[in-house]
Amino acid sequence: MYDNPNLERKVAQAESKISARNVQVFYGDTHAIKDVNVEIEARTVTAFIGPSGCGKSTFLRCLNRMNDTIDICRVEGDIELDGENIYDKRVDPVQLRAKVGMVFQKPNPFPKSIYDNIAYGPRIHGLAKNKADLDDIVEKALRRGAIWNEVKDRLHAPGTGLSGGQQQRLCIARAVATEPEVLLMDEPCSALDPIATSQVEELIDELRDQYSVVIVTHSMQQAARVSQKTAFFHLGNLVEYGDTDQIFTNPHDPRTEAYITGRIG
Amino acid sequence: MTDATNNTPKAKTSLLTVSPRVKKRNAQEARFKAYGIAAVATGLVFLVILLSTILYNGVGAFQQTFITVPIYLDEAKLDKNGNRDIEEIKKVSTFGYTPLIQDAIFAAIEEKAPGSEITSAKDTKALISASAAAQIRDVVIANPDMIGKSVEFRILAASRVDGYLKGRVTRDSIARDKNIDAKHLDVVDTLRSKGIVKREFNMAFITGADASESRPEQAGIGVSMLGSLFMMLVVLVLSLPIGVAASIYLEEFAPQNKWTDLIEVNISNLAAVPSIVFGILGLAVFIQFAGLPQSAPLVGGLVLTLMTLPTIIISTRASLKSVPPSIRDAALGLGASKMQSVFHHVLPLAMPGILTGTIIGLAQALGETAPLLLIGMVGYIASNYPSGPISGFMDPNSAMPAQIYEWAKRADPAYYERAWGGIIILLVFLITMNIIAIILRRRFERRW
Amino acid sequence: MPLLWLVLIVLALAGAGYVLGRQRAMSSAGGDTRHLHSLPVYYGSNVAIFAAMPAFLVLAVWLIAQPLLVDSIVSADIPATAVPEGSTLSLLMSDVRRVADGLDLAISQGTIAADEAKTLRADATDVRALLASVGVALGSDVNETTLSAAQEFRALTGTGSMAMTVVVLALALGGFAYAYSRTNKDFRARNVVERSIRGLLIAAASIAILTTVGIVLSLVFNTVEFFRLYPALDFFFGTTWSPSFGGGSELGVLPLLWGTLYISVIALAVAVPIGLFAAVYLSEYAGAKVRAFAKPLIEVLAGIPTIVYGLFALLTVGPLLVKFFGSGGTFGVDWMSGASSVTTAGLVMGIMLIPFVSSLSDDIINAVPQSMRDGSLGLGATKSETIKQVVLPAALPGIVGAILLAASRAIGETMIVVLGAGAAARLSMNPLEAMTTVTAKIVSQLTGDADFASPEALVAFALGMTLFVMTLGLNVLALYIVRKYREQYE
């Protein structure tokens, strides 16, 4: 990524895409996220790292209101997408999720054909005017997902028949097909082998030119490889947030340092 | 890649305004959800309708119309020689008692409802149950010294009279009825206001025997309840040990082989075989082949055992499976044999679950009717109480659901009320059994 | 009751064996349990098992085999010429058995002496009247062939029972002696006992197989018998069902199958949408409280005995439908003449099936992994879109299985159709007309006073066979689909 100085500059002066202020999340009586403030920038990969159960996934799911599907979960504070509070009463989570797509830990292709998997989002959101248009969207999404060459001859084969890495790229392509502005990824590589992981990581890096990507990861190396910004969560608190280089080379908080050097986690 | 973004310029849309498409989709969502609510509601409404129909139609069976009158037990008719010899008194059949009752009723009518259109004692026949004479004869035989006195009796009113008090029989509906006339109903109205004709709780419905087609007022479900009881004893005694033994083998000892597979497939298929097929099995094997007596609760119990076994085996295996392997390992580690570990540790821990499953299986068997039709437990008039345990198992009898079916098929609508009433009793049993099962489960449920 | 005595004697031997075996083991160890290989109970149990098990096993086999053997010997002795015109050997044999039973009864009631029964002659005594006096009614007079066959039958049965008693007692004593003699402190009693218990467990598990074998055999034998009296082609392809016990019946199964299918289709048309939507609502939308309240209540519908539904159909739903569609009814049409109809039975059966469909579908919908739903919701799909396009298609095989199971229930359901569908067998399209089903006719053919050997009664077994094959096919298919489906997500 260092061979493109223009891009570097762009990152440096990037506009804020999502800004979270004083976010609190409760699961029943448990206070899962405590007073988190964070600005997520456009066209940047932001990594959330931290030990298990630190709340990073929970916070990620707040960003497209996936927590709404859990009855006992309660979110307080403001999260704004392009200056609009996504927890505003007028906001329809369905519309929000079309803008903020999500990729999950375990590849979860629908039990449908590869084509139908990709076309699912565009169809429900009415993005295609006709069949040719839809074909076009599917192809583009598959290309963006860096999987087109592998599946173009078997678009109507079931998506569940692909390998783990292919399935995950299919899921990314599926998320991309709805033209989101932000892509949330919840440990997208944790179920994949190293080769598949590196393919997905490459893909994430490519996606950065168009989307704001937020990735939760267990692996610090992965965070260092793919992200420009890193947020370190610990026990529901956002301990430190800054440029990835800074977090990994010169953490300000002793807890961050302890985690980076492997003493907690 | 960049050109891909250029040719689909996305209009910037605000999250705060809901797009028309999303509005449409949300309406669809609401409709879909409404269908779901409607479906659940329909199910619940059906349940409510069913239960309230049963209650509405069935409570009547627990009340019966009685006529309370003093009856003069005329010595000249009941004991001509006056020596109170019990053998001689027994010689007087019920026909000897009928005129006494009719006279008594007639006297009551003349006294309490003077000027009625009923002009002769014979005319009161329509008011009295045909069972009254037998009832009084039994009392007299038990107490011969009553003869010559006037004793107050509470006798059953005829089914039509009972129906009139319950609203089933109306003045319109008797227009073409040969058994009863409007004048009788007039008298009933008067006698009712005088407290001679009364609707009272009818214990005989719960404890009594079935009666013939023409005496619905006398019919009770008691004898067939005993039939059901004896059947359930057979089912319990056979299906619990066999079911537990089979489950223990399949769950703890069975090697993975063809035979075990065959047994497993068999059990799950048997659980779904229509119950009537078990009736055919019972008829062909137990009655025709083995020569066991028709209509006997023993045979009914055997058939229901075979029918219930798969249910019990399936639930027993589930509770055995829920005992964690660490318990078995602990016992084996102390040098217990496999058999000992199962019988000393696993089985006791699984017992609450097994009992729950057994009770639910029994409840299922208790309500089952179809197989009983084929082994002759329907069509038999359950009018005699079994004389002892052996007779209880071997003598022809009916069972509660079979009795209900029998009543439902009879021509007199008075029997329908009894059928509904029988259902209430049956459901009381089923509910009790299920509540016991739920309590057992709640009380002893273990989370490992 | 000699059989009861026999059983009691063997049980008493086993009890004695338990006590003596235990004692012997204890004394061989000098009264110190620690010197024994197994606990004392095992030594006692070992003797008891050896005394009782072989004896009971032989007893059971004997009780089954003896009547068969006696039957075949006696019927072999009946000359073919003795079988009257229009009757069969098996009919004659059932007469023989009845006469023999009647004679037994007469002897036990003291009407005739045991010796007298052996020398009875048909031309000298009116056997029919004699038996009638002890409560055994015969359809015709007893001729010499029948009587002598019955006497032979009794003689053979008597000898057999005697032999059985001797053999069983010998086995019990022999087993007792053998096990007792083996009892000493080094004998591995526990292992032997556990092997026997294991044998018992296997036997218990095999009862499932025996039941199936019993069902198949009783259906097959009688069905074959039926097809000997009535052509199979006419049965399977006949369009008229009019049994008459006087003979000349037409026993075509098609009208019955049609009634069965018609009613099942109506039942499923009621149960599947309601059950499925209820399952979807309860598993995807309803909160924990609603679910905890509504789910068990709907399942109560499955716990209500079918006789209740039958009565509900006959006395409530039927008359209600007549009020709507009958002559002078609300709609002013005269489409329905009686309370019994295909719709009556179908509707009520549909209500009964709702919980079958809903709880099975509920399980199956719950087995669809949450990640599928997340994937769809994460793309901005609404809940209903997720359900319709992701969850239900993923659950489809399982739901099909559930519906097939419900269909098999509908086809095999008896009480509702017996009470609600009517008795007339017809091939009609009118859902408000009374029709009848396979199960209803099984009941009516076997509960009449028909002779079990007549085609009119035997047809019930052929109907039972048809029913069994149909439901078995559906069940096997459904269980296979459901199992395959479960494996997919495990």
Short mmCIF file of C-alpha atoms in Angstrom, two decimals, chain B residues 285-294 296 298-299 302 394:
data_model
loop_
_atom_site.label_atom_id
_atom_site.label_comp_id
_atom_site.label_asym_id
_atom_site.label_seq_id
_atom_site.Cartn_x
_atom_site.Cartn_y
_atom_site.Cartn_z
CA VAL B 285 -52.92 -62.26 16.81
CA PHE B 286 -54.44 -61.98 20.26
CA ILE B 287 -58.02 -62.95 19.55
CA GLN B 288 -58.01 -65.15 16.47
CA PHE B 289 -54.61 -66.73 16.87
CA ALA B 290 -53.96 -66.81 20.60
CA GLY B 291 -57.62 -67.24 21.46
CA LEU B 292 -57.80 -64.57 24.14
CA PRO B 293 -61.35 -63.46 24.96
CA GLN B 294 -62.92 -60.71 22.86
CA ALA B 296 -61.37 -58.13 27.39
CA LEU B 298 -56.36 -57.62 28.86
CA VAL B 299 -56.40 -57.72 25.08
CA LEU B 302 -51.84 -55.67 25.11
CA MET B 394 -60.63 -61.11 31.35
#
